[in-house]
mmCIF file of C-alpha atoms and ligand atoms in Angstrom:
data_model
loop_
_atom_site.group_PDB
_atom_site.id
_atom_site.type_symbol
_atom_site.label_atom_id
_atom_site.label_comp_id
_atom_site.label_asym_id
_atom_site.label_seq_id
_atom_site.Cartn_x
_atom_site.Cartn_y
_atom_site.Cartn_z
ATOM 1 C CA UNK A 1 26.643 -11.765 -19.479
ATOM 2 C CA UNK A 2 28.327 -14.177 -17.217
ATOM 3 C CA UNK A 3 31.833 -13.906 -18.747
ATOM 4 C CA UNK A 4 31.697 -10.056 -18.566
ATOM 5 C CA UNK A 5 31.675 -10.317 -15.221
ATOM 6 C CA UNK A 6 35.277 -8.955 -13.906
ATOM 7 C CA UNK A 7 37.172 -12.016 -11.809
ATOM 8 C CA UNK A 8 37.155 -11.585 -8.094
ATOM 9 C CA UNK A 9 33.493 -10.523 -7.536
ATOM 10 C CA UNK A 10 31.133 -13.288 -7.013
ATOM 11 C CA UNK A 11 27.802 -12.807 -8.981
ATOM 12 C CA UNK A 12 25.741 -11.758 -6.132
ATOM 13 C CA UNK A 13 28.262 -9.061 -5.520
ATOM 14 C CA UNK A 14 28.320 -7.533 -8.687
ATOM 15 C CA UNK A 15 24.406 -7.480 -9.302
ATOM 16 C CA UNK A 16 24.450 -5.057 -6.038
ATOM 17 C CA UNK A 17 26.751 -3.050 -7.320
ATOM 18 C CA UNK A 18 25.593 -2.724 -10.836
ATOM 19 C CA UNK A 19 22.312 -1.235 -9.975
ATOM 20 C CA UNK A 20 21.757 1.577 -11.689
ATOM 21 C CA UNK A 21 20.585 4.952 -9.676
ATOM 22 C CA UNK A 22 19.091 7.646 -11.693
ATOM 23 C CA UNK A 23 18.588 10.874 -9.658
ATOM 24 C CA UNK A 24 18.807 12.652 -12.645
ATOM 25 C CA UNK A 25 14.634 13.135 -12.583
ATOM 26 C CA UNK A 26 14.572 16.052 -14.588
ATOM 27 C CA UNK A 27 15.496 12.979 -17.455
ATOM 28 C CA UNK A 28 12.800 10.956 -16.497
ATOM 29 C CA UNK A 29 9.551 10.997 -18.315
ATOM 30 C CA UNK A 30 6.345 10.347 -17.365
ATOM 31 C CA UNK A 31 4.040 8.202 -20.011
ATOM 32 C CA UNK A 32 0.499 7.808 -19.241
ATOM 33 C CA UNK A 33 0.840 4.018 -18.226
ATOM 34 C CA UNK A 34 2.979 5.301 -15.536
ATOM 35 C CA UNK A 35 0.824 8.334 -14.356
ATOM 36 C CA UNK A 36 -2.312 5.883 -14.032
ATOM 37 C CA UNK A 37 0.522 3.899 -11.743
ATOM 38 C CA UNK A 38 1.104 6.212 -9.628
ATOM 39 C CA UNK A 39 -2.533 7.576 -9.461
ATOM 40 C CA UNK A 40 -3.723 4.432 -8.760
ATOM 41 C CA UNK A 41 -1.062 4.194 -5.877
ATOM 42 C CA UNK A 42 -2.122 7.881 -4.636
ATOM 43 C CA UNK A 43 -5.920 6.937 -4.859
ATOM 44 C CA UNK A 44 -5.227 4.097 -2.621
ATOM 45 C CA UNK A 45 -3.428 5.544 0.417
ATOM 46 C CA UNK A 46 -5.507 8.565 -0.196
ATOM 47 C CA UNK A 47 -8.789 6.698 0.320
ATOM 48 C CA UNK A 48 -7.428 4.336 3.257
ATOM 49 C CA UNK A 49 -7.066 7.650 5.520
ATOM 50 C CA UNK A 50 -10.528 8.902 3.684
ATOM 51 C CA UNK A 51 -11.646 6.024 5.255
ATOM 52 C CA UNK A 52 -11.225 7.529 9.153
ATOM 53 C CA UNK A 53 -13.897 10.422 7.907
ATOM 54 C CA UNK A 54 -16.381 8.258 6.237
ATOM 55 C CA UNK A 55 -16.136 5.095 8.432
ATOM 56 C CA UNK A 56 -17.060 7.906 11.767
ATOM 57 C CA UNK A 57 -19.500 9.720 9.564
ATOM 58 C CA UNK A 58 -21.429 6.220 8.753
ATOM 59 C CA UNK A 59 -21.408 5.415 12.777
ATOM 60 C CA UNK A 60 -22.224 8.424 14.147
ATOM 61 C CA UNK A 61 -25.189 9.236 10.997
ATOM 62 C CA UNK A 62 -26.598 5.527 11.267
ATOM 63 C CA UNK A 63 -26.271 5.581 15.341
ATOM 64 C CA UNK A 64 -29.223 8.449 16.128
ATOM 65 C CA UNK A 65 -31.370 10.605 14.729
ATOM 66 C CA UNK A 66 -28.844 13.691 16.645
ATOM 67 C CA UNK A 67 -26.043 12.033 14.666
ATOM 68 C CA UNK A 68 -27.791 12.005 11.044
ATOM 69 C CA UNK A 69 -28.702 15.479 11.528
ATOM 70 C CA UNK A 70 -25.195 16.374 12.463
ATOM 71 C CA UNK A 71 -23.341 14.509 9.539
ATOM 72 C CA UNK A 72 -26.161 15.843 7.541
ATOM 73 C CA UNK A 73 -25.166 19.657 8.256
ATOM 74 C CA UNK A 74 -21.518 18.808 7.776
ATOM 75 C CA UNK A 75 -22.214 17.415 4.446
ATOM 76 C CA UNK A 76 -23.983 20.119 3.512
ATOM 77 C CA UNK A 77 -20.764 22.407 4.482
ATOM 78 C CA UNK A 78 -17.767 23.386 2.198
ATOM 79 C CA UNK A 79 -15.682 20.735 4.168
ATOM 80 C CA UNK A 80 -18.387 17.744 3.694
ATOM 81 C CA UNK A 81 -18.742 18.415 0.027
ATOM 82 C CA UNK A 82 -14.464 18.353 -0.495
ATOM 83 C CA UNK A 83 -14.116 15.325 1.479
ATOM 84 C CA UNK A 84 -17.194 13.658 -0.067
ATOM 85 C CA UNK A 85 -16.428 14.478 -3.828
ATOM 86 C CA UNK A 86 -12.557 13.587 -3.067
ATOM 87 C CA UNK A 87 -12.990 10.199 -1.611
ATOM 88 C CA UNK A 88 -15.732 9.241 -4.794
ATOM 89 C CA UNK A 89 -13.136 10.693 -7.080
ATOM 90 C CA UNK A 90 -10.473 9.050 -5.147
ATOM 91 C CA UNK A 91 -12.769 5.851 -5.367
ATOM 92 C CA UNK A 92 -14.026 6.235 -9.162
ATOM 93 C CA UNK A 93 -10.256 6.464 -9.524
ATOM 94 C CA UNK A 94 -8.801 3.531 -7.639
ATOM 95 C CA UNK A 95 -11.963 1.710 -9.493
ATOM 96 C CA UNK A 96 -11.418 2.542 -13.082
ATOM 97 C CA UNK A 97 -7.391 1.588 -12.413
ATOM 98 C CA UNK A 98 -8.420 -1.699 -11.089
ATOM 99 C CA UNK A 99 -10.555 -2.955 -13.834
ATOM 100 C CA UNK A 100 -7.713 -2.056 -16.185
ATOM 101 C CA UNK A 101 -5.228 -3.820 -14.034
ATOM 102 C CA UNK A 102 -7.224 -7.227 -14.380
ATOM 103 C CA UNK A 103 -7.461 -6.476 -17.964
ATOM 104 C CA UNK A 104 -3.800 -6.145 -18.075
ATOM 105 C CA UNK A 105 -3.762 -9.533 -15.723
ATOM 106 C CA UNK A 106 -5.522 -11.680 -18.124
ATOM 107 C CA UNK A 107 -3.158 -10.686 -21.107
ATOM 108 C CA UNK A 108 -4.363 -7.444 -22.701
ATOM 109 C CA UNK A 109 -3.063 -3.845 -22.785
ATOM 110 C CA UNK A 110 -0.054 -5.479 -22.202
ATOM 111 C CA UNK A 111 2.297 -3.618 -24.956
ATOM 112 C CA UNK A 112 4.157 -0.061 -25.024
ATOM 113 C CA UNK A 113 0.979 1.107 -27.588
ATOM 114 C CA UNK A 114 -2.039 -0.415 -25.851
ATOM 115 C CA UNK A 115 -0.689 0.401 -22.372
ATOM 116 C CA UNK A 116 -0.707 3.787 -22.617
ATOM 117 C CA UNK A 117 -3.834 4.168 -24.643
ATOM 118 C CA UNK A 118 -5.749 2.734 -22.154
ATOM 119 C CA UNK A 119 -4.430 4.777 -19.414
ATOM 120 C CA UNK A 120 -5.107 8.102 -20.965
ATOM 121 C CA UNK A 121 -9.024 6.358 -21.715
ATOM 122 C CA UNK A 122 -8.749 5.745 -18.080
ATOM 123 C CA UNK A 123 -7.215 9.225 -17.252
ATOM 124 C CA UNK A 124 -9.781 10.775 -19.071
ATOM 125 C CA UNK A 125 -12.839 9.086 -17.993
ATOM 126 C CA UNK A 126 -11.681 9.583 -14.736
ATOM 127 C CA UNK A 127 -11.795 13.426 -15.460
ATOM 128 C CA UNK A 128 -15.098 13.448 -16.725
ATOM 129 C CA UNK A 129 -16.764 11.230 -14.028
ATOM 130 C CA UNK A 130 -15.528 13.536 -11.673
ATOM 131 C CA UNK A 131 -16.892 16.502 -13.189
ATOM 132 C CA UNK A 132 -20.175 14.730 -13.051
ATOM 133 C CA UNK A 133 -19.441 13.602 -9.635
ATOM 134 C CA UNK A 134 -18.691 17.022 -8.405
ATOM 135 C CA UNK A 135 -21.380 18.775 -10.143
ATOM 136 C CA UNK A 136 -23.868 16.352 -8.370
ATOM 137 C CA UNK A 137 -22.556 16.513 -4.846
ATOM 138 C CA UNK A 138 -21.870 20.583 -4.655
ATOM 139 C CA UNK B 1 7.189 -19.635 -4.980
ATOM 140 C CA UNK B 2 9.636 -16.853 -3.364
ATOM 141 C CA UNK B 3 9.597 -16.784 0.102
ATOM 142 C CA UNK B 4 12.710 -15.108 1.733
ATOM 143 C CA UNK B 5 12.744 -12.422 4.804
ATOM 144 C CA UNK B 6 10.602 -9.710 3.668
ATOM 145 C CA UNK B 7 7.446 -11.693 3.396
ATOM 146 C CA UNK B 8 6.818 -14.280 6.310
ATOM 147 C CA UNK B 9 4.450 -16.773 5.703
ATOM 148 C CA UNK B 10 3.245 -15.223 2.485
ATOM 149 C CA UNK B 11 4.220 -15.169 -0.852
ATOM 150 C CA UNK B 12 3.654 -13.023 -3.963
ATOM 151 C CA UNK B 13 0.808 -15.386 -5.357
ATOM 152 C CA UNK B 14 -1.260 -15.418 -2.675
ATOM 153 C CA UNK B 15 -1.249 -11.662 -2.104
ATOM 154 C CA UNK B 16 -1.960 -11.169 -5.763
ATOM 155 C CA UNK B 17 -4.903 -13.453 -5.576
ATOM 156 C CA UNK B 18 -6.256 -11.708 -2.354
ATOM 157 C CA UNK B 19 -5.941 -8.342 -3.631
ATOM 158 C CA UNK B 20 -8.148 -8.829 -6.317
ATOM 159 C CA UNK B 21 -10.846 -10.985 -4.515
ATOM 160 C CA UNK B 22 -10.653 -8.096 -1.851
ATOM 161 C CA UNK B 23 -11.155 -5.820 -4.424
ATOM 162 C CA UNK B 24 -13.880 -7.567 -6.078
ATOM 163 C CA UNK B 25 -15.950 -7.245 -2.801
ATOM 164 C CA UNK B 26 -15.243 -4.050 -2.063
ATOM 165 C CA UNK B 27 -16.206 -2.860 -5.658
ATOM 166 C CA UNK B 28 -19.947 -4.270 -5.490
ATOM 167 C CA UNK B 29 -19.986 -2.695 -2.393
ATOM 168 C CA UNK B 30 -19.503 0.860 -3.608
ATOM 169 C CA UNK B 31 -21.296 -0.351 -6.647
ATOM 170 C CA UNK B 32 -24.782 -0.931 -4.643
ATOM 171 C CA UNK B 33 -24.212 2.080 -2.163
ATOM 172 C CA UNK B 34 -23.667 4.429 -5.640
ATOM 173 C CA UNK B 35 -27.209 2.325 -6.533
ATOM 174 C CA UNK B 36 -28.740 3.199 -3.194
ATOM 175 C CA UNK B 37 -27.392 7.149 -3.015
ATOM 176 C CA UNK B 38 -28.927 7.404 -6.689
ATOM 177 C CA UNK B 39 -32.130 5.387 -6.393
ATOM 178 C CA UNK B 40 -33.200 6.984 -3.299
ATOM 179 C CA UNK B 41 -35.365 9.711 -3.925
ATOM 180 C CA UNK B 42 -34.784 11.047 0.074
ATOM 181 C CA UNK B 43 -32.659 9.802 2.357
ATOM 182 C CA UNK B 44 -33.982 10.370 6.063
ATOM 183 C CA UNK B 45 -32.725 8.540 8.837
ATOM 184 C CA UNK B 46 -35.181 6.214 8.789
ATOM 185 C CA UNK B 47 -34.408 4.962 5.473
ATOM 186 C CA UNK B 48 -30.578 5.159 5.990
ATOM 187 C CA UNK B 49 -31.045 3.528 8.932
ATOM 188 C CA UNK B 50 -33.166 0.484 7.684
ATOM 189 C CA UNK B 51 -30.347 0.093 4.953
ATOM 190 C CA UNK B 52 -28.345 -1.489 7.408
ATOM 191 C CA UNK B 53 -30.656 -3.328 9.771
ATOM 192 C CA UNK B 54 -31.378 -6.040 7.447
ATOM 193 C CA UNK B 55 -28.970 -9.342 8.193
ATOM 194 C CA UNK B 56 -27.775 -8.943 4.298
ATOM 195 C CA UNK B 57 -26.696 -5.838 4.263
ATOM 196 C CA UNK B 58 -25.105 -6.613 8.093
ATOM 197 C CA UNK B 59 -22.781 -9.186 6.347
ATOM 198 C CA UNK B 60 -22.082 -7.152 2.780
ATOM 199 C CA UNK B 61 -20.885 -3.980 5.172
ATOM 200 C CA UNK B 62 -18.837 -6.239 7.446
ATOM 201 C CA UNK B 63 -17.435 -8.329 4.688
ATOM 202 C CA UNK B 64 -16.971 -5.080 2.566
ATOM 203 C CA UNK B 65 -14.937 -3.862 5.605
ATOM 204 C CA UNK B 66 -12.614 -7.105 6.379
ATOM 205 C CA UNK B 67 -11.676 -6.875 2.426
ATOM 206 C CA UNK B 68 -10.807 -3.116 3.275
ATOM 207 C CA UNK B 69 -8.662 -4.674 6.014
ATOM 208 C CA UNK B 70 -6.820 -7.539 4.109
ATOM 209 C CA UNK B 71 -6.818 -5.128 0.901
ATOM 210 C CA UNK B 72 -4.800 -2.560 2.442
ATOM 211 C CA UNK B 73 -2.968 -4.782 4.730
ATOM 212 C CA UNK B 74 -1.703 -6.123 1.290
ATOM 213 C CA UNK B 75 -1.113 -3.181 -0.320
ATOM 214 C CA UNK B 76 0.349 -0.317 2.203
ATOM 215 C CA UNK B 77 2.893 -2.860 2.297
ATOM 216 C CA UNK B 78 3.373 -2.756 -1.026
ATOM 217 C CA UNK B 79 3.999 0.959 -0.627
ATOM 218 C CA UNK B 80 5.953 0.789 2.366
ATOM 219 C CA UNK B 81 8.135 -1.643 0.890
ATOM 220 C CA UNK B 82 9.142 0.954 -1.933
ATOM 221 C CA UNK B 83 9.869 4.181 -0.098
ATOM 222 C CA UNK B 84 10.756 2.841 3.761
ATOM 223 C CA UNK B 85 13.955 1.098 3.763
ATOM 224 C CA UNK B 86 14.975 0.838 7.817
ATOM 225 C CA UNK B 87 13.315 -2.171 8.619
ATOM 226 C CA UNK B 88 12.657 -1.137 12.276
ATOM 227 C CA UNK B 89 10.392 2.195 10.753
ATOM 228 C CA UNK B 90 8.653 0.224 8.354
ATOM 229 C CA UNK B 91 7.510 -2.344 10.517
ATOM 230 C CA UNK B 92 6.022 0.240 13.414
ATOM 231 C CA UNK B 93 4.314 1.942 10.751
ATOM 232 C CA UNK B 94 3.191 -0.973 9.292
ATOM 233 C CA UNK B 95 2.174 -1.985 13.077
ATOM 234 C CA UNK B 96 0.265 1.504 12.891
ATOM 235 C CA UNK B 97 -1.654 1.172 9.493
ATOM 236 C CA UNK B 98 -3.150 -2.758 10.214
ATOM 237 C CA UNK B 99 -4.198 -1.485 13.383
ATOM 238 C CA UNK B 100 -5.992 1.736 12.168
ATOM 239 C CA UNK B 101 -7.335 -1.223 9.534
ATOM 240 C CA UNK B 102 -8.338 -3.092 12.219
ATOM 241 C CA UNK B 103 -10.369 -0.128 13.816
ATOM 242 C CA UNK B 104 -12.184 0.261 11.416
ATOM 243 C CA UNK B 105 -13.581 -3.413 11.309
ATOM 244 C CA UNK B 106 -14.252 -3.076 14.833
ATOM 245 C CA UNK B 107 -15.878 -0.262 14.485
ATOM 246 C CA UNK B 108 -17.875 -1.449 12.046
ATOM 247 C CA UNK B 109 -18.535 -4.293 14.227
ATOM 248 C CA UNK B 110 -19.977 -2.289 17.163
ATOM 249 C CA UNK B 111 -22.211 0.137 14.815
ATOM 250 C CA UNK B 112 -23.402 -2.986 12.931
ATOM 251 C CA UNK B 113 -24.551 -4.995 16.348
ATOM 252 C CA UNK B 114 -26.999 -1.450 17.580
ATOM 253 C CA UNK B 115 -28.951 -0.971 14.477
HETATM 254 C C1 LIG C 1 -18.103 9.914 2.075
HETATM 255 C C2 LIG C 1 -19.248 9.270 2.229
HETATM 256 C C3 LIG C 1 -20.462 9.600 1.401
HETATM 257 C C4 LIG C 1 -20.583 9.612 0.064
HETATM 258 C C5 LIG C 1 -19.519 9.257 -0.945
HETATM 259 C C6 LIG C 1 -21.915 10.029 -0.265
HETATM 260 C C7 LIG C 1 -22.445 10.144 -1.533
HETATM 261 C C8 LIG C 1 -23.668 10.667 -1.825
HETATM 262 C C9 LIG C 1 -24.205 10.820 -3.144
HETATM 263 C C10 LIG C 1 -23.539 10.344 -4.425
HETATM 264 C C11 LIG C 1 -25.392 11.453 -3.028
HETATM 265 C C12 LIG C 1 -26.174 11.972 -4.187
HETATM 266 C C13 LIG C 1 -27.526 11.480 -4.258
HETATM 267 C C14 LIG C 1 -28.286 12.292 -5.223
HETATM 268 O O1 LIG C 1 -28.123 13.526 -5.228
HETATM 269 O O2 LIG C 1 -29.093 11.711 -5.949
HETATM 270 C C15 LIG C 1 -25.660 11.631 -1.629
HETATM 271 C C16 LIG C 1 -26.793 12.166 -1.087
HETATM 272 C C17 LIG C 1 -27.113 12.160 0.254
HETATM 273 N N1 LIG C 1 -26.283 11.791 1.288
HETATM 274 FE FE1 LIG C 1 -24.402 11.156 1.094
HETATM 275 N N2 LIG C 1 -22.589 10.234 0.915
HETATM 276 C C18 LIG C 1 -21.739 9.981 1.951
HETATM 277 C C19 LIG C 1 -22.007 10.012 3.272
HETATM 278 C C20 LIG C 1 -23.260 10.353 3.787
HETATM 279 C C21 LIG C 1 -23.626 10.175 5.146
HETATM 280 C C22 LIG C 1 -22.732 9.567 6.232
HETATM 281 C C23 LIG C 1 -24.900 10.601 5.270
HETATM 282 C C24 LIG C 1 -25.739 10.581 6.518
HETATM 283 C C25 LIG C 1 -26.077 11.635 7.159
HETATM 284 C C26 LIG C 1 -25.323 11.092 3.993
HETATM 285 C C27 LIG C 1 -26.545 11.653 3.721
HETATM 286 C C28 LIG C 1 -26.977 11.939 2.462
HETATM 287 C C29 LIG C 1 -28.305 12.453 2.185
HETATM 288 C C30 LIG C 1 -29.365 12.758 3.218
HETATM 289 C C31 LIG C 1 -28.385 12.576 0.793
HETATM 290 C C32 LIG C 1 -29.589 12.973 0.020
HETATM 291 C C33 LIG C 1 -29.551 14.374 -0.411
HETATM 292 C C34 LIG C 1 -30.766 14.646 -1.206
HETATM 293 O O3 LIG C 1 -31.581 13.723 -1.411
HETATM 294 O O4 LIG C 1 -30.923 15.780 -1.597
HETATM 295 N N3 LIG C 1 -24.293 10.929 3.111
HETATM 296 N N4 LIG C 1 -24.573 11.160 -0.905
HETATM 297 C C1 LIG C 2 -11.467 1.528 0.411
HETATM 298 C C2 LIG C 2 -11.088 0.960 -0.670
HETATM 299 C C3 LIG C 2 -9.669 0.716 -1.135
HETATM 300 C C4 LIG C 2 -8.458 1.095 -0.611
HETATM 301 C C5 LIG C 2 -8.189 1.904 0.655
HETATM 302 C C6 LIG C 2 -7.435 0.582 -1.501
HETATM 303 C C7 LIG C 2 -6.071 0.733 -1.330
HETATM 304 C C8 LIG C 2 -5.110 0.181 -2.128
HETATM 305 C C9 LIG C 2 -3.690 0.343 -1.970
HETATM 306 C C10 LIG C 2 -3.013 1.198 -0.899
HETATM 307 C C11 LIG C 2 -3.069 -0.373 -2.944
HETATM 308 C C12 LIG C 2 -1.568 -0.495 -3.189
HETATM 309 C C13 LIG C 2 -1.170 0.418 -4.295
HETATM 310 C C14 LIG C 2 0.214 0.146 -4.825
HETATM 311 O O1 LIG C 2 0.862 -0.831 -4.440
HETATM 312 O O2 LIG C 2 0.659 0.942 -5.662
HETATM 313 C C15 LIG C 2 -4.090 -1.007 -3.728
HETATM 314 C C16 LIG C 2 -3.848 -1.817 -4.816
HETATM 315 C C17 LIG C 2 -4.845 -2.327 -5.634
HETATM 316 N N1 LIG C 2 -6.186 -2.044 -5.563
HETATM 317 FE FE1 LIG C 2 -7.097 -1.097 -4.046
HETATM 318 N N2 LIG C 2 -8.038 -0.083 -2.532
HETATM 319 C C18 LIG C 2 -9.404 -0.018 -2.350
HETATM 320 C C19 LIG C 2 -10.382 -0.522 -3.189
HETATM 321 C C20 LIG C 2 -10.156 -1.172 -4.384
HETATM 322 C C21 LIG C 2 -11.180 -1.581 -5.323
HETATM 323 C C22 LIG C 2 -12.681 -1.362 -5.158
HETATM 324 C C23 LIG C 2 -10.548 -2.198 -6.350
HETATM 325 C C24 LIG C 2 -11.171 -2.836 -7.565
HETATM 326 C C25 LIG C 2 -11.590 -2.274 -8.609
HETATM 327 C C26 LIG C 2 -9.125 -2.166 -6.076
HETATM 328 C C27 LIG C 2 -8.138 -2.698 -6.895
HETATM 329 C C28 LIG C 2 -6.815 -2.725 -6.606
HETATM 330 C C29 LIG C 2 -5.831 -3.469 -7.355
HETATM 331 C C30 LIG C 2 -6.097 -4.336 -8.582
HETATM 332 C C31 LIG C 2 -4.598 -3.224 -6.751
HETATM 333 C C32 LIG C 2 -3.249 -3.847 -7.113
HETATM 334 C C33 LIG C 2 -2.428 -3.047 -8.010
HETATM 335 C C34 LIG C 2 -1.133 -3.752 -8.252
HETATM 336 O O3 LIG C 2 -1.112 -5.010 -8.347
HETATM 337 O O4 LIG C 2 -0.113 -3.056 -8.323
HETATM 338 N N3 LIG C 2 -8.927 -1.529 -4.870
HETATM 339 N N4 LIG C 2 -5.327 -0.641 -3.220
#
């Protein structure tokens, strides 16, 4: 590499200007290793502002018997239900793509094959869990 | 270990290390609440309030919460780092994140000391 460099530039020079840029996204595709990346991303920001909703409902059911009843109506509700089942989804999620991500850190998974195998086993589980989930808490 | 501008005082190591002991604790948290939601045939407020009265479960939920706060101290800036470029934004909305983070230990805190 280092003698294909053209004379003039230093090296740190050319490695900015040699990134590559691809905002051609239509090109890009989207393996399953890489959609249980970015779910796992989603799940996490989704659940940290989650958190605002359950963190209040937990002080204000666990603070008096007023506030249980209340956060006990709203969970009853349409809006209580789709919060509730998101967040465990969200969290079932997050969960599922964390275990694999220590699997991945101690040395398995690791390869094109593997790697995407066990996303779509994560994918799918995912799917199911939340059916159960949802079915449960409606 | 890498230490240059973007990451003061901390390096990739140790954030990869608390990340995953964060997320350890944070898992057998959700893992005995799931326990608790299931187990319990009713949940009054009695019962849910008892759950956290004990001193165990007083230092599970605050430790659970903490990890929250280090876990996604850690990894919003992992986020951040990828889409927000101008240093200047990043860093208020980093600013704004850890202290919504920190809210919610306080919070925690506060509910925790009245049952
Ligand atoms: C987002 C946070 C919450 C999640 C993920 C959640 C999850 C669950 C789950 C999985 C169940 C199902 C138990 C079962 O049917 O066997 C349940 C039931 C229940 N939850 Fe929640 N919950 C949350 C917040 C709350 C809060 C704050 C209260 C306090 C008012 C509460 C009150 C109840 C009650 C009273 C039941 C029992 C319903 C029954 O026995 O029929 N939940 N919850
Ligand atoms: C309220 C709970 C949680 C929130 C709000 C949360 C949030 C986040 C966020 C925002 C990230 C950064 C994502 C990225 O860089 O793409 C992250 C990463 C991570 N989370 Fe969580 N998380 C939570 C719970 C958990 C749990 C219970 C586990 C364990 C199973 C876990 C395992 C991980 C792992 C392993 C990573 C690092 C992924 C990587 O190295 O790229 N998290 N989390």
């Amino acid at each position: 590499m280092i003698n294909e460099f053209p004379t003039g530039y230093n090296r740190h020079e050319i490695v900015k200007k040699q990134r590559p840029v691809n905002l051609q996204l239509n090109t890009i595709s989207f393996p399953p290793s890489a959609i249980s990346s970015i779910l796992h991303r989603v799940t996490g920001v989704a659940m940290f502002f989650a958190l605002i909703f359950v963190i209040w409902a937990w002080a204000v059911s666990v603070s008096s018997p007023q506030g249980f009843a209340d956060v006990q109506q709203l969970m009853g509700g349409v809006i209580g239900k789709v919060v509730a089942i998101g967040t465990v989804s969200a969290l079932t999620y997050h969960v599922l793509g964390g275990i694999r991500h220590g699997i991945m850190d101690m040395g398995h998974w690791e390869e094109l094959e593997s790697g995407n195998l066990s996303a779509q086993i994560v994918i799918g589980l995912w799917i199911v869990l939340t059916i159960a989930i949802g079915v449960v808490l409606w | 270990m890498v230490t240059n501008q973007a990451s003061i005082k901390r390096d990739g190591v140790q954030d990869w290390v608390s990340l995953r002991a964060t997320a350890v604790i944070i898992a057998l948290f959700s893992f005995y609440m799931t326990w608790f939601f299931i187990s319990t045939p009713q949940i009054t407020y009695e019962v849910w309030r008892e759950l956290f009265a004990g001193l165990g479960m007083k230092v599970f939920t605050l430790a659970a919460l903490i990890s929250v706060m280090l876990h996604v101290r850690i990894g919003l800036w992992q986020v951040l780092t990828d889409y927000v470029k101008p240093a200047g934004l990043r860093a208020s909305l980093q600013y704004v994140l850890n202290l919504i983070a920190f809210a919610y230990v306080a919070v925690g805190l506060f509910v925790l000391w009245g049952v």
